[in-house]
Short mmCIF file of C-alpha atoms in Angstrom, two decimals:
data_model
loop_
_atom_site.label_atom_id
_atom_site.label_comp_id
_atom_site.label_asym_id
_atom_site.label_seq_id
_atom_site.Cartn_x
_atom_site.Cartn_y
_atom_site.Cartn_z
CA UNK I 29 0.00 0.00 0.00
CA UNK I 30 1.18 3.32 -1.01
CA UNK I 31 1.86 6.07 1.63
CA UNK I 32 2.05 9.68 1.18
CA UNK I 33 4.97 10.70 1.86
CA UNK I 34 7.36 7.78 1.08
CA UNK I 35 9.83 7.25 4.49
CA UNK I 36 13.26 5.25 3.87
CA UNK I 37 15.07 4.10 6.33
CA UNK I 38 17.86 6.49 7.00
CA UNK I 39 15.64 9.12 5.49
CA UNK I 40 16.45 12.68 7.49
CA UNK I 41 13.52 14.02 8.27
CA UNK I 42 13.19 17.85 7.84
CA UNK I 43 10.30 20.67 9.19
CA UNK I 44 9.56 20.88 5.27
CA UNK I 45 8.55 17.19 5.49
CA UNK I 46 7.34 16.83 8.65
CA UNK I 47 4.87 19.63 7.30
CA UNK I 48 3.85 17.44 4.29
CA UNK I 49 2.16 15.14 6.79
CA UNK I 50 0.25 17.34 8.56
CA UNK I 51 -3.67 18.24 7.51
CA UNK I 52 -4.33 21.94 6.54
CA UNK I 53 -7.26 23.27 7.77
CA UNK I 54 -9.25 26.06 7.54
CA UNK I 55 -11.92 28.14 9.29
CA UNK I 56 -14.53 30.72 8.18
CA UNK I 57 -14.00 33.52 10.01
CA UNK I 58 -16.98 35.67 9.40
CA UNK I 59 -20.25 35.18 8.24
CA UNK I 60 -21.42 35.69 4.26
CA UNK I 61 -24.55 36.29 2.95
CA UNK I 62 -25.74 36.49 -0.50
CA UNK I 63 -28.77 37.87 -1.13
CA UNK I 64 -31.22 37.99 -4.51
CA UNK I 65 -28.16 36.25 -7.05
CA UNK I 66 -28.03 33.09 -8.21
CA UNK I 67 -24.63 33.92 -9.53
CA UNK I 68 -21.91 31.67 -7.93
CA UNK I 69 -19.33 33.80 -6.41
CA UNK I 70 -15.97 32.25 -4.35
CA UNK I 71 -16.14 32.19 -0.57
CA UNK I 72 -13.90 34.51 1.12
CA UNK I 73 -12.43 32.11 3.69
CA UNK I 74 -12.85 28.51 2.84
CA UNK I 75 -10.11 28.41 0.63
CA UNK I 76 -7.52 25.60 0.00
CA UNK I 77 -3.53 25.71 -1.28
CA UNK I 78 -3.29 22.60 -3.84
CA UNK I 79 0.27 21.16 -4.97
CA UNK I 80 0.89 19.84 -8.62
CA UNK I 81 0.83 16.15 -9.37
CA UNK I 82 -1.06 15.61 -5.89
CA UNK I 83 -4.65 13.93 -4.67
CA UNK I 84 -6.21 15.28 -1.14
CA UNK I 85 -8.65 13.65 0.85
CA UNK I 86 -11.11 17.00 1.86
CA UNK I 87 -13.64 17.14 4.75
CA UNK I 88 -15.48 19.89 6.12
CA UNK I 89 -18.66 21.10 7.69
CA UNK I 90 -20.63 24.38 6.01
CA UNK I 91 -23.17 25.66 8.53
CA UNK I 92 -25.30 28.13 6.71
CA UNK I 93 -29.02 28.86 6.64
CA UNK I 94 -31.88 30.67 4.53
CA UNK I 95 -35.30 30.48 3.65
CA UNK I 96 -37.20 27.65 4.13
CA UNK I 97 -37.51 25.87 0.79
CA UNK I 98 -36.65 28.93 -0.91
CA UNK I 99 -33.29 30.45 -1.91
CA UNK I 100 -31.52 26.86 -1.52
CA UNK I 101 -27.79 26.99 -0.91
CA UNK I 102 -25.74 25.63 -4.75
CA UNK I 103 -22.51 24.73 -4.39
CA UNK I 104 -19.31 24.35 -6.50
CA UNK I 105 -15.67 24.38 -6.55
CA UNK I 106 -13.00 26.45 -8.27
CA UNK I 107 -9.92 24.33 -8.51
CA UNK I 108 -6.61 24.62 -10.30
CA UNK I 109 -5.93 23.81 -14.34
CA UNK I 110 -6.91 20.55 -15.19
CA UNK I 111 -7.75 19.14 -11.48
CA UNK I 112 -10.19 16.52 -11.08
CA UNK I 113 -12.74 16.06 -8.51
CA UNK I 114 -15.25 13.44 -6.79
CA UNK I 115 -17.09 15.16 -3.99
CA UNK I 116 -20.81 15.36 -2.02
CA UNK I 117 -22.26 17.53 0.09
CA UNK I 118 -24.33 15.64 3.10
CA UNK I 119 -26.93 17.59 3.65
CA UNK I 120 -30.74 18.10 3.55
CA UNK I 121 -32.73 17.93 0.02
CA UNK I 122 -34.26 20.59 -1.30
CA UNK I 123 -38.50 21.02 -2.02
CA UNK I 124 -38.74 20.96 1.69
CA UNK I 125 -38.82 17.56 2.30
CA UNK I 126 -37.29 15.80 5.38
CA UNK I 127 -34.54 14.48 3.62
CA UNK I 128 -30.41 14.60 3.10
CA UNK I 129 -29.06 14.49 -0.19
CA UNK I 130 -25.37 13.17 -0.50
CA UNK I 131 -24.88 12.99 -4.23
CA UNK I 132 -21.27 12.41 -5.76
CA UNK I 133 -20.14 14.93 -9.09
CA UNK I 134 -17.31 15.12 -10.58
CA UNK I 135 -18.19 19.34 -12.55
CA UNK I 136 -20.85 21.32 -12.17
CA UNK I 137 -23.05 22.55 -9.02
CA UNK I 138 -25.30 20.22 -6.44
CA UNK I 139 -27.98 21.91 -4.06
CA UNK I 140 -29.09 21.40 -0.79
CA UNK I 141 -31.93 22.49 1.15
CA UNK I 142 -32.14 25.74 3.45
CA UNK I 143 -34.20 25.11 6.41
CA UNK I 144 -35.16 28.50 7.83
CA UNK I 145 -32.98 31.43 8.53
CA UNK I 146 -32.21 33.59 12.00
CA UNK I 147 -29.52 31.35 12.58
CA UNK I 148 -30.93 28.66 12.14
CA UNK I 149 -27.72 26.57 10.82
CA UNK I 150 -28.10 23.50 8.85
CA UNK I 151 -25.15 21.72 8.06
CA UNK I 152 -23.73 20.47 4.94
CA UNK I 153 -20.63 18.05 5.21
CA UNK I 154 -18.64 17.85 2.61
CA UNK I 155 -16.44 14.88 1.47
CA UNK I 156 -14.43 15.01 -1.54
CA UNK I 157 -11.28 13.72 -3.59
CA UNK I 158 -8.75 15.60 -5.39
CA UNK I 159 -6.21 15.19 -7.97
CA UNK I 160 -4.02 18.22 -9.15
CA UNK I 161 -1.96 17.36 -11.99
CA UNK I 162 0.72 19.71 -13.64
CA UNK I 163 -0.35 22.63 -12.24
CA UNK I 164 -0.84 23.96 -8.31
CA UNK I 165 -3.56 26.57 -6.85
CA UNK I 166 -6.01 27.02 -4.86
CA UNK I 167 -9.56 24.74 -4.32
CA UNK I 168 -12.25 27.96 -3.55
CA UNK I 169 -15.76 26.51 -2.34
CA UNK I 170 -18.05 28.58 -4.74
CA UNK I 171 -21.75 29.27 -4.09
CA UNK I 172 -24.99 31.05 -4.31
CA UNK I 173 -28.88 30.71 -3.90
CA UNK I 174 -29.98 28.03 -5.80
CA UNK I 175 -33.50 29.93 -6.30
CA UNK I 176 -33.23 33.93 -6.40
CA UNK I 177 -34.60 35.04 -2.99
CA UNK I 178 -35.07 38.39 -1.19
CA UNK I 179 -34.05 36.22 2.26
CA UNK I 180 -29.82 35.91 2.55
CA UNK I 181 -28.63 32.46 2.69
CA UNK I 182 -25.72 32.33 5.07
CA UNK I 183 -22.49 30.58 5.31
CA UNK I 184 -21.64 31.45 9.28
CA UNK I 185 -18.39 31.59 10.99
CA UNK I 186 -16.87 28.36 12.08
CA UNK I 187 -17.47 26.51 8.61
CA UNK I 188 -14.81 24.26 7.43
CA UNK I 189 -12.75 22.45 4.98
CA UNK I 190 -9.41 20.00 5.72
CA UNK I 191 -7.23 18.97 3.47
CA UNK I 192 -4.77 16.11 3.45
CA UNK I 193 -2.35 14.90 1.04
CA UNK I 194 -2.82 11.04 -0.12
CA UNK I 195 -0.01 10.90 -2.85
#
């Protein structure tokens, strides 16, 4: 079985690859509305460094609210030249029904369900797979109302994404 990173025996281990093990995380630090748009526009916070010719595992919890059965929360990812992804958002379906949706993609946007605002905060965990190839940058979680609505939907404080590198 493959490891990321390969260890020899001898091998003098360094901060830089000590570092290499270690997840990155980050944390929303203030909340962000959008309000009336449908457009998808990048998150401030909840932004990821990528390497070239690497795959990351990614986890992460969104807390967010808005409307019920209304706006909708779409999501999306902007990722680096020619990077491939497999990823799902856990989280409830929309049309107001008492259901999660966890649906895998690989391009384009998935929506989840908004289940009333005031701080409500649903959660959305996200799960997700990887692969840079020749070039690095960042992975930017991207996202709007799914449904225009005069009622923000909310990403709040304290959201989420790790990252760690498999290979």
């Amino acid at each position: 079985m493959a490891a990321y990173p390969s260890l020899y025996a001898g091998q003098k281990l360094t901060a830089a690859l000590l570092s290499s093990m270690q997840p990155f995380t980050v944390i929303k630090a203030a909340d962000e509305s959008v309000t009336s748009s449908t457009a998808l526009q990048d998150d401030n916070h909840l932004i990821i460094p990528l390497a070239a010719a690497s795959t990351y595992t990614i986890e992460g919890a969104l807390f967010y609210d808005g409307v019920y059965n209304a706006g909708n929360l779409k999501l999306t990812w902007s990722l680096p030249a020619l990077a491939t992804i497999l990823w799902s958002p856990n989280a409830p379906a929309t049309g107001g029904a008492a259901a999660y949706a966890s649906n895998g993609t690989t391009a384009g946007n998935l929506t989840v369900g908004t289940y009333g605002t005031g701080g409500t905060k649903t959660t959305a965990s996200i799960t997700a797979t990887v692969t840079t190839f020749g070039t690095a940058g960042n992975m930017t979680l991207r996202w709007a109302q799914d449904a225009s609505n005069a009622t923000a939907t909310t990403i709040y404080a304290g959201s989420w994404l790790r990252a760690l590198r498999i290979a």
